[in-house]
XYZ file of C-alpha atoms in Angstrom:
576
model
C 0.010 0.006 0.010
C 1.275 3.541 -0.885
C 2.357 5.415 2.193
C 0.648 8.716 2.728
C 3.048 11.641 3.572
C 1.955 15.233 4.355
C 4.310 18.207 4.318
C 3.017 21.225 6.160
C 4.323 24.486 4.712
C 5.562 25.366 1.197
C 8.474 27.638 2.117
C 12.000 26.577 1.239
C 12.074 23.635 3.744
C 8.722 22.322 2.377
C 9.711 22.584 -1.316
C 13.103 20.739 -0.568
C 11.309 18.016 1.352
C 8.699 17.467 -1.413
C 11.307 17.435 -4.178
C 13.526 14.829 -2.589
C 10.577 12.760 -1.443
C 9.070 12.729 -4.976
C 12.444 11.409 -6.232
C 12.049 8.365 -3.896
C 8.767 7.384 -5.413
C 6.333 8.856 -2.840
C 3.473 11.206 -3.735
C 3.385 13.705 -0.866
C 0.714 16.306 -0.349
C 1.869 19.802 0.731
C -0.529 22.024 2.795
C 0.214 25.754 2.467
C -1.780 28.337 4.471
C -0.920 31.118 2.076
C -1.827 31.620 -1.658
C 1.846 31.138 -2.845
C 5.187 29.487 -2.062
C 8.386 30.967 -0.639
C 7.704 31.251 3.065
C 9.426 34.349 4.573
C 10.629 35.386 1.094
C 6.980 35.970 -0.011
C 6.549 38.892 2.489
C 9.659 40.944 2.909
C 10.467 44.691 3.200
C 11.546 46.483 0.051
C 15.276 46.642 0.953
C 15.624 42.978 1.821
C 18.420 41.075 0.199
C 20.467 37.893 0.802
C 22.830 38.113 3.790
C 25.146 35.506 2.428
C 26.778 34.883 -0.963
C 24.286 33.275 -3.432
C 26.796 30.485 -3.987
C 26.074 29.420 -0.356
C 22.255 30.024 -0.858
C 21.754 27.715 -3.882
C 20.097 24.471 -4.555
C 22.734 21.885 -5.220
C 21.028 20.739 -8.491
C 19.530 23.981 -9.573
C 21.835 26.877 -10.156
C 21.022 30.606 -10.085
C 20.238 31.989 -13.541
C 23.023 33.745 -15.398
C 20.965 36.982 -15.284
C 21.471 37.204 -11.477
C 24.949 38.643 -11.248
C 24.859 40.169 -7.842
C 26.692 38.420 -4.993
C 23.706 39.299 -2.692
C 20.467 39.176 -4.733
C 17.541 41.095 -3.486
C 14.229 39.669 -2.230
C 12.475 39.583 -5.647
C 15.350 37.811 -7.318
C 15.365 35.219 -4.458
C 11.697 34.560 -4.672
C 11.752 34.177 -8.485
C 14.575 31.634 -8.050
C 12.586 29.681 -5.466
C 9.469 29.658 -7.786
C 11.695 28.552 -10.739
C 12.968 25.582 -8.683
C 9.321 24.527 -7.879
C 8.347 24.734 -11.497
C 11.520 22.975 -12.769
C 10.926 19.989 -10.475
C 7.131 20.011 -10.885
C 6.325 20.551 -7.179
C 3.457 22.972 -7.712
C 0.912 20.302 -8.561
C 1.592 18.583 -5.022
C 0.631 21.830 -3.159
C -2.868 22.695 -1.772
C -2.818 26.420 -1.246
C -4.881 28.294 1.311
C -5.075 25.188 3.400
C -4.198 25.928 6.998
C -3.321 22.997 9.207
C -4.936 23.720 12.571
C -3.640 20.794 14.564
C -2.176 17.230 14.258
C -2.672 14.358 16.519
C -1.093 10.795 16.726
C -3.227 7.850 17.245
C -2.313 4.217 18.128
C -4.398 1.292 19.084
C -5.629 1.432 22.619
C -3.284 -1.367 23.867
C -0.186 0.344 22.798
C 1.882 2.706 25.024
C 4.119 4.553 22.549
C 5.925 6.742 25.105
C 7.460 3.454 26.493
C 8.936 2.406 23.152
C 12.511 1.824 22.975
C 12.629 2.266 19.215
C 11.462 5.405 17.415
C 7.907 4.674 16.125
C 8.224 1.276 17.791
C 10.455 -0.067 15.036
C 13.176 2.605 14.275
C 11.883 2.674 10.591
C 9.937 5.700 9.269
C 6.505 3.967 9.113
C 4.539 2.171 11.793
C 2.202 -0.816 11.232
C -0.400 0.718 13.565
C 0.298 4.496 14.296
C -1.130 7.254 12.178
C -1.325 10.987 12.257
C -4.654 12.851 11.991
C -4.266 16.170 10.368
C -6.953 18.826 10.508
C -7.018 21.327 7.720
C -8.992 24.621 7.395
C -9.677 26.723 4.472
C -7.648 29.917 5.131
C -10.056 32.045 3.007
C -13.244 30.677 4.654
C -12.732 30.062 8.367
C -16.349 29.036 8.773
C -16.159 26.297 6.114
C -16.052 22.685 7.306
C -12.577 21.308 8.092
C -11.060 18.389 6.259
C -9.426 15.628 8.212
C -6.563 13.357 6.715
C -5.166 10.172 8.121
C -1.400 9.989 7.289
C 1.514 7.645 7.709
C 4.195 10.491 8.145
C 4.250 14.127 8.686
C 6.980 16.702 7.840
C 6.548 20.006 9.655
C 7.980 22.883 7.577
C 6.234 25.752 9.319
C 9.250 27.948 9.881
C 10.352 30.033 12.838
C 10.015 33.491 11.660
C 6.280 33.987 10.881
C 2.738 33.920 12.261
C 3.309 34.238 15.968
C 5.101 37.383 16.840
C 6.925 38.074 20.062
C 5.656 41.254 21.585
C 6.713 42.206 25.136
C 4.269 42.452 28.077
C 3.761 45.813 29.717
C 2.378 46.834 33.199
C -1.173 47.988 33.280
C -1.636 51.314 31.709
C 1.849 51.317 30.284
C 1.338 49.324 27.123
C 0.131 49.995 23.462
C -3.512 50.705 24.773
C -2.516 54.155 26.153
C -0.685 55.211 22.915
C -2.592 57.405 20.455
C -0.430 56.244 17.520
C -0.167 52.981 15.419
C 1.571 49.900 16.807
C 2.516 46.881 14.644
C 5.026 44.095 14.320
C 7.730 43.833 11.741
C 5.714 40.775 10.361
C 2.823 43.189 9.492
C 5.036 45.720 8.080
C 6.749 43.238 5.790
C 3.276 41.843 4.665
C 2.489 45.284 3.136
C 2.936 46.136 -0.368
C 5.947 48.348 -0.850
C 3.923 51.424 -1.825
C 1.617 50.957 1.194
C 4.681 50.486 3.577
C 6.088 53.732 2.086
C 2.814 55.608 2.461
C 2.544 54.414 6.159
C 5.875 55.788 7.402
C 6.593 58.736 5.108
C 6.668 61.933 7.013
C 5.989 60.110 10.196
C 8.074 59.819 13.472
C 8.701 56.028 13.479
C 10.313 54.029 16.468
C 11.685 50.566 15.928
C 12.044 48.234 18.765
C 14.896 45.642 18.514
C 18.438 45.269 17.047
C 18.486 42.114 14.982
C 18.105 41.952 11.177
C 14.538 43.046 10.741
C 15.031 46.046 13.151
C 18.068 47.604 11.575
C 16.835 46.838 8.031
C 13.403 48.535 8.675
C 15.064 51.438 10.590
C 17.436 52.117 7.666
C 14.625 51.964 5.182
C 12.338 54.233 7.167
C 15.217 56.717 7.709
C 15.884 56.574 4.025
C 12.319 57.280 3.068
C 12.047 60.234 5.444
C 15.348 61.671 4.511
C 14.997 61.826 0.744
C 17.345 64.316 -0.880
C 15.800 67.661 -2.176
C 18.270 68.668 -4.705
C 19.432 65.309 -6.007
C 17.276 62.254 -6.777
C 18.060 59.125 -4.807
C 19.382 57.320 -7.754
C 21.692 60.237 -8.686
C 22.870 60.590 -5.158
C 23.683 56.872 -4.850
C 25.856 57.103 -7.970
C 27.726 60.142 -6.785
C 27.880 59.269 -3.069
C 31.502 58.032 -3.053
C 32.754 60.931 -5.150
C 30.979 63.386 -2.948
C 32.247 61.919 0.127
C 35.808 62.675 -0.911
C 35.159 66.187 -0.892
C 32.829 66.190 2.172
C 30.340 68.183 0.244
C 27.200 65.935 0.559
C 25.732 67.364 3.634
C 27.364 70.763 3.707
C 26.457 72.182 0.325
C 24.147 69.992 -1.705
C 21.766 68.209 0.632
C 19.004 69.242 2.807
C 17.377 66.339 4.639
C 14.012 65.842 6.089
C 15.379 63.234 8.514
C 15.737 65.714 11.405
C 12.059 66.694 11.194
C 10.785 63.140 10.976
C 13.539 60.925 12.512
C 13.386 57.207 12.825
C 14.375 56.017 16.445
C 15.787 52.642 17.012
C 15.357 51.397 20.608
C 17.344 48.323 21.630
C 18.406 46.596 24.931
C 21.610 44.859 23.603
C 24.028 45.951 21.044
C 25.151 43.229 18.614
C 28.043 43.141 16.123
C 26.832 43.928 12.636
C 29.103 43.397 9.635
C 29.356 44.627 6.114
C 28.288 42.192 3.370
C 31.753 41.866 1.868
C 32.957 40.548 5.208
C 30.341 37.864 5.186
C 31.579 36.745 1.766
C 35.164 36.543 3.034
C 34.072 34.553 6.180
C 32.332 31.855 4.121
C 35.486 31.335 2.061
C 37.276 30.344 5.229
C 34.773 27.775 6.206
C 36.718 24.500 5.543
C 37.746 21.320 7.208
C 40.943 22.735 8.589
C 39.104 25.465 10.548
C 36.563 22.913 11.915
C 39.553 20.913 13.272
C 39.853 23.725 15.803
C 36.407 23.030 17.214
C 35.561 20.307 19.613
C 32.851 17.931 18.514
C 30.624 15.396 20.172
C 32.010 11.808 20.148
C 35.442 12.913 18.910
C 38.156 10.239 19.096
C 41.523 10.608 20.748
C 43.275 11.558 17.459
C 40.782 14.431 16.664
C 40.957 15.480 20.439
C 44.641 15.592 20.299
C 44.620 17.472 16.880
C 42.396 20.147 18.321
C 44.798 20.550 21.353
C 47.821 20.918 19.027
C 45.950 23.417 16.751
C 44.291 25.389 19.493
C 46.113 26.608 22.663
C 43.527 27.750 25.165
C 43.434 31.283 26.447
C 40.427 32.265 28.575
C 38.463 31.149 31.574
C 37.056 27.817 32.505
C 33.410 26.966 31.769
C 31.480 24.650 34.153
C 29.112 23.553 31.419
C 31.539 21.271 29.583
C 30.679 17.603 29.018
C 32.593 14.735 30.488
C 34.111 13.862 27.116
C 35.856 17.381 27.215
C 37.175 16.880 30.752
C 40.634 15.617 29.693
C 41.196 18.961 27.794
C 40.241 20.977 31.061
C 42.511 18.880 33.134
C 45.382 19.871 30.893
C 44.632 23.630 31.048
C 42.167 25.908 32.767
C 40.710 27.431 29.656
C 37.885 26.845 27.355
C 37.894 28.977 24.149
C 40.370 28.042 21.606
C 43.202 30.377 20.767
C 42.730 30.488 16.946
C 38.946 31.148 17.323
C 39.554 33.701 19.990
C 42.140 35.495 17.820
C 39.793 35.438 14.937
C 37.140 37.012 17.052
C 39.219 39.742 18.413
C 40.548 40.597 14.956
C 37.062 40.897 13.643
C 36.147 43.140 16.547
C 39.112 45.410 16.084
C 38.387 45.677 12.401
C 34.698 46.596 12.935
C 35.676 49.160 15.650
C 38.056 50.633 13.144
C 35.726 50.806 10.143
C 32.604 51.585 11.984
C 31.997 54.542 14.431
C 31.050 52.245 17.275
C 32.717 54.140 20.041
C 31.270 57.551 18.840
C 27.744 56.246 19.200
C 28.238 53.961 22.195
C 27.535 50.786 19.896
C 30.441 48.643 21.035
C 28.871 45.273 22.109
C 29.648 43.868 25.598
C 30.004 40.277 24.183
C 32.594 38.858 21.859
C 32.048 38.243 18.143
C 32.607 34.420 18.599
C 29.862 34.225 21.170
C 27.568 35.956 18.866
C 28.164 33.713 15.854
C 27.986 30.684 18.044
C 24.365 31.676 18.810
C 23.403 32.075 15.252
C 23.092 35.794 15.416
C 24.087 37.299 12.040
C 23.218 40.722 11.034
C 24.543 42.416 7.978
C 25.118 46.214 8.086
C 22.604 47.955 5.858
C 24.069 50.436 3.316
C 24.575 53.902 4.834
C 23.429 52.871 8.253
C 25.785 55.080 10.136
C 25.420 57.905 7.523
C 21.786 58.057 8.670
C 22.735 58.151 12.231
C 25.261 60.977 11.407
C 22.703 63.066 9.540
C 20.129 62.716 12.213
C 17.534 60.691 10.349
C 18.289 57.643 12.423
C 18.458 58.026 16.263
C 19.958 55.263 18.400
C 18.629 54.797 21.972
C 19.932 52.017 24.231
C 17.484 51.193 27.003
C 16.834 48.270 29.379
C 13.155 48.992 29.440
C 10.471 51.409 28.058
C 6.780 52.144 28.388
C 4.094 53.638 26.267
C 2.559 57.072 26.909
C -0.093 58.994 25.113
C 2.189 60.654 22.529
C 5.062 58.238 22.414
C 7.498 56.086 24.453
C 9.291 56.698 27.719
C 12.792 54.926 28.121
C 14.507 54.311 31.492
C 17.425 56.614 30.661
C 15.463 59.689 29.754
C 12.692 61.781 31.478
C 11.379 63.390 28.324
C 9.170 61.017 26.167
C 10.190 60.221 22.607
C 7.526 61.608 20.511
C 6.336 58.895 18.102
C 3.607 58.370 15.474
C 4.297 54.611 14.760
C 5.964 51.932 16.780
C 7.141 48.837 15.051
C 8.135 45.837 17.162
C 11.043 43.958 15.394
C 11.238 41.616 18.467
C 11.157 38.226 16.787
C 8.825 35.314 17.023
C 7.636 32.732 19.480
C 8.945 29.837 17.403
C 8.802 27.123 20.101
C 5.275 28.123 21.002
C 4.188 28.111 17.354
C 5.674 24.620 16.972
C 3.975 23.467 20.237
C 0.602 24.767 19.376
C 0.227 22.599 16.205
C 0.167 19.405 18.350
C -3.157 18.513 19.974
C -1.476 16.164 22.477
C -0.208 17.781 25.709
C 2.456 15.002 25.799
C 4.048 16.254 22.427
C 3.556 19.809 23.430
C 5.787 19.133 26.468
C 8.189 17.305 24.362
C 8.842 20.518 22.390
C 8.951 22.964 25.352
C 10.436 20.996 28.275
C 13.791 20.258 26.747
C 16.678 22.484 25.569
C 18.213 19.574 23.702
C 18.429 19.885 19.837
C 16.647 17.480 17.630
C 18.418 14.381 16.443
C 20.085 15.391 13.086
C 18.313 18.645 13.774
C 15.060 17.225 12.370
C 13.887 14.251 14.511
C 12.487 14.360 17.957
C 13.083 10.923 19.601
C 9.761 10.981 21.525
C 7.498 12.084 18.489
C 7.159 9.198 16.152
C 6.617 9.224 12.246
C 7.255 13.077 12.153
C 10.182 15.257 11.111
C 10.751 18.956 11.638
C 12.534 20.750 8.776
C 13.492 24.426 8.829
C 13.695 24.686 12.681
C 17.493 24.666 12.859
C 19.317 27.973 12.275
C 22.181 28.178 9.989
C 23.939 31.108 8.262
C 23.527 29.004 5.063
C 19.916 27.856 5.720
C 19.077 26.563 2.256
C 22.267 24.578 2.041
C 21.867 23.065 5.435
C 18.096 22.301 5.060
C 18.679 20.590 1.734
C 21.188 18.240 3.250
C 18.605 17.308 5.956
C 16.061 16.879 3.211
C 18.223 14.388 1.360
C 18.830 12.517 4.640
C 15.112 12.382 5.420
C 14.119 11.145 1.846
C 16.712 8.391 2.199
C 15.323 7.394 5.571
C 11.782 7.311 4.275
C 12.930 5.211 1.467
C 13.992 2.593 3.988
C 17.726 2.931 3.371
C 18.664 3.115 7.016
C 17.272 2.642 10.546
C 17.387 5.159 13.289
C 19.359 4.366 16.476
C 17.359 3.550 19.708
C 15.469 6.376 21.402
C 18.064 6.304 24.347
C 21.006 6.532 21.828
C 19.410 9.527 20.073
C 18.790 11.299 23.208
C 22.288 10.754 24.485
C 23.644 12.097 21.213
C 21.377 15.255 21.439
C 22.607 15.801 24.932
C 26.247 15.666 23.868
C 25.517 18.238 21.175
C 23.805 20.388 23.686
C 26.639 20.535 26.001
C 29.173 20.847 23.130
C 27.575 24.023 21.856
C 27.028 25.485 25.393
C 30.834 25.084 25.648
C 31.107 27.878 23.104
C 27.791 29.868 23.390
C 27.406 29.687 27.133
C 24.247 31.492 28.219
C 23.412 32.504 24.679
C 23.011 28.792 23.677
C 19.902 27.944 21.483
C 18.961 24.416 20.645
C 18.168 25.520 17.120
C 21.762 26.659 16.592
C 24.265 23.695 16.919
C 25.848 23.410 13.478
C 27.137 26.992 12.923
C 30.676 26.090 13.800
C 30.469 22.551 12.432
C 28.474 22.634 9.143
C 30.910 20.161 7.417
C 31.037 17.853 10.375
C 27.146 17.771 10.463
C 27.116 17.000 6.681
C 29.690 14.223 7.284
C 27.261 12.608 9.699
C 24.378 12.845 7.295
C 26.505 11.229 4.577
C 27.676 8.431 6.918
C 23.991 7.642 7.905
C 23.122 7.474 4.208
C 26.128 5.207 3.489
C 27.982 7.717 1.251
C 31.527 8.943 1.419
C 31.547 12.371 3.282
C 34.803 13.455 1.495
C 33.500 15.212 -1.517
C 36.812 16.861 -2.936
C 39.138 15.336 -5.435
C 42.384 16.348 -3.847
C 43.611 16.335 -0.233
C 44.631 19.993 -0.189
C 41.144 21.011 -1.541
C 39.622 18.661 1.147
C 41.378 20.482 3.963
C 41.424 24.069 2.729
C 38.699 24.631 0.155
C 35.314 25.839 1.380
C 32.395 23.303 1.078
C 29.320 24.502 -0.723
C 26.058 23.000 -2.042
C 27.790 22.029 -5.336
C 29.890 19.464 -3.496
C 26.737 17.467 -2.631
C 25.090 17.752 -6.048
C 25.393 14.053 -6.855
C 25.100 12.730 -3.373
C 21.702 10.902 -3.737
C 22.673 9.557 -7.189
C 25.430 7.360 -5.652
C 24.663 3.710 -5.284
């Protein structure tokens, strides 16, 4: 009998899962709540572009078109690329648009106690002879329409982390948005607007952005740009002449009158993070190779690898109490816990950014190190002209531990005078774990999601949730690349090519990964971010599970020092 597989979500993760499962002979059904594909790329702000080089954000078997020559394509180019992929591999006929999955529930015969199983799903294989998922689907256009119920053998959740359930802070009584006379929205709502509607909303308005991650700095720069348009030069002309004009320091003094001072955009944040120029990101990805990963400790490393790390990486800073027992021999040799080369790299980056950006001038030097930030998957690219906007007064930076609303604006803890504001945009992230939890009807599965900080097995399998995989939850600077590898692994598993370890073995592996990453990220650890320093090592594990050679280069020197990219795994699933 043909196995019934459902994929929930038609963003990048859902499309990848569908494509690779189709290649294994299955006929999955894809439920998408929106009217189109692309996930977060279908709703972005006008200035959005890739934060990593397109070579690292590429399907391994579907290259970017020659017409896209930019290293960092914009949002429209990315979305067109994703759509072309779906058309090329005939994925669109598998998708049911405007179908919102409201809940899923796992059912087994009454005499089976699945939480006591030693093997995942009772067998360690993808499909159970008795267990089924019940998926309830609602028409997103007609909430009052009758729901549809599907009985399925396997479910793949591709619902993403950065949509649907915004994270908005709580405020004391009479100190929240309810007392504010202006408009309050989340960055999700702003991104969902058409570009002309978003421009109309903020033009000639005093806008305040809350946050300091990617969405916050991008929206703040975009708003400052819209409210600081040049009177005597068009924006296009100004952009073309900007570098020449800077040489003579004439931009602001003689040729430009800006409205930004009259309608400034204010950026309020609690913590300053390192933000880097795009060219720096391109250089960083070129250095991600096996040799650099030798300097990072790994779960289950053997004595030779442990010794190699010791020889390559003298230790220089303070001891961390969160190290696992497999790291204890290192700690007995030296009282330090962050490896010298990585520490030096981090300090060099920090020194470079302090030199190139006016961080000290605007009190924007982060209190944490660059290494700690990247270990926590916090990557933010500096928008063009960010500090130019600050200097001209169209963008105002305010660091504050807390703030409250008042009738005409916001009151921050460091100032007595309220910040006069017409619009407040929260760029404060999403409740991703709660969103994932809420799709399960069972309180047992909900607790599985929320009551553990351990990552998923191979970043997509929860040992206590049978016949289900979660794609797109794990963070990575090269998200498409990392998710495609997991999709190949999952399709191979569904095809019955290998069996999962016991539940106990998977949980032990997850715990080692958790402690390994806490070793570097410390209190900034996130379970969705474990492969950022070890992407090649994670790919090696996936290849070994599938029975393929993880060494993808033709020569030893290339294997050690050349960066790995999606092209290296193009023919992975074609191997026999």
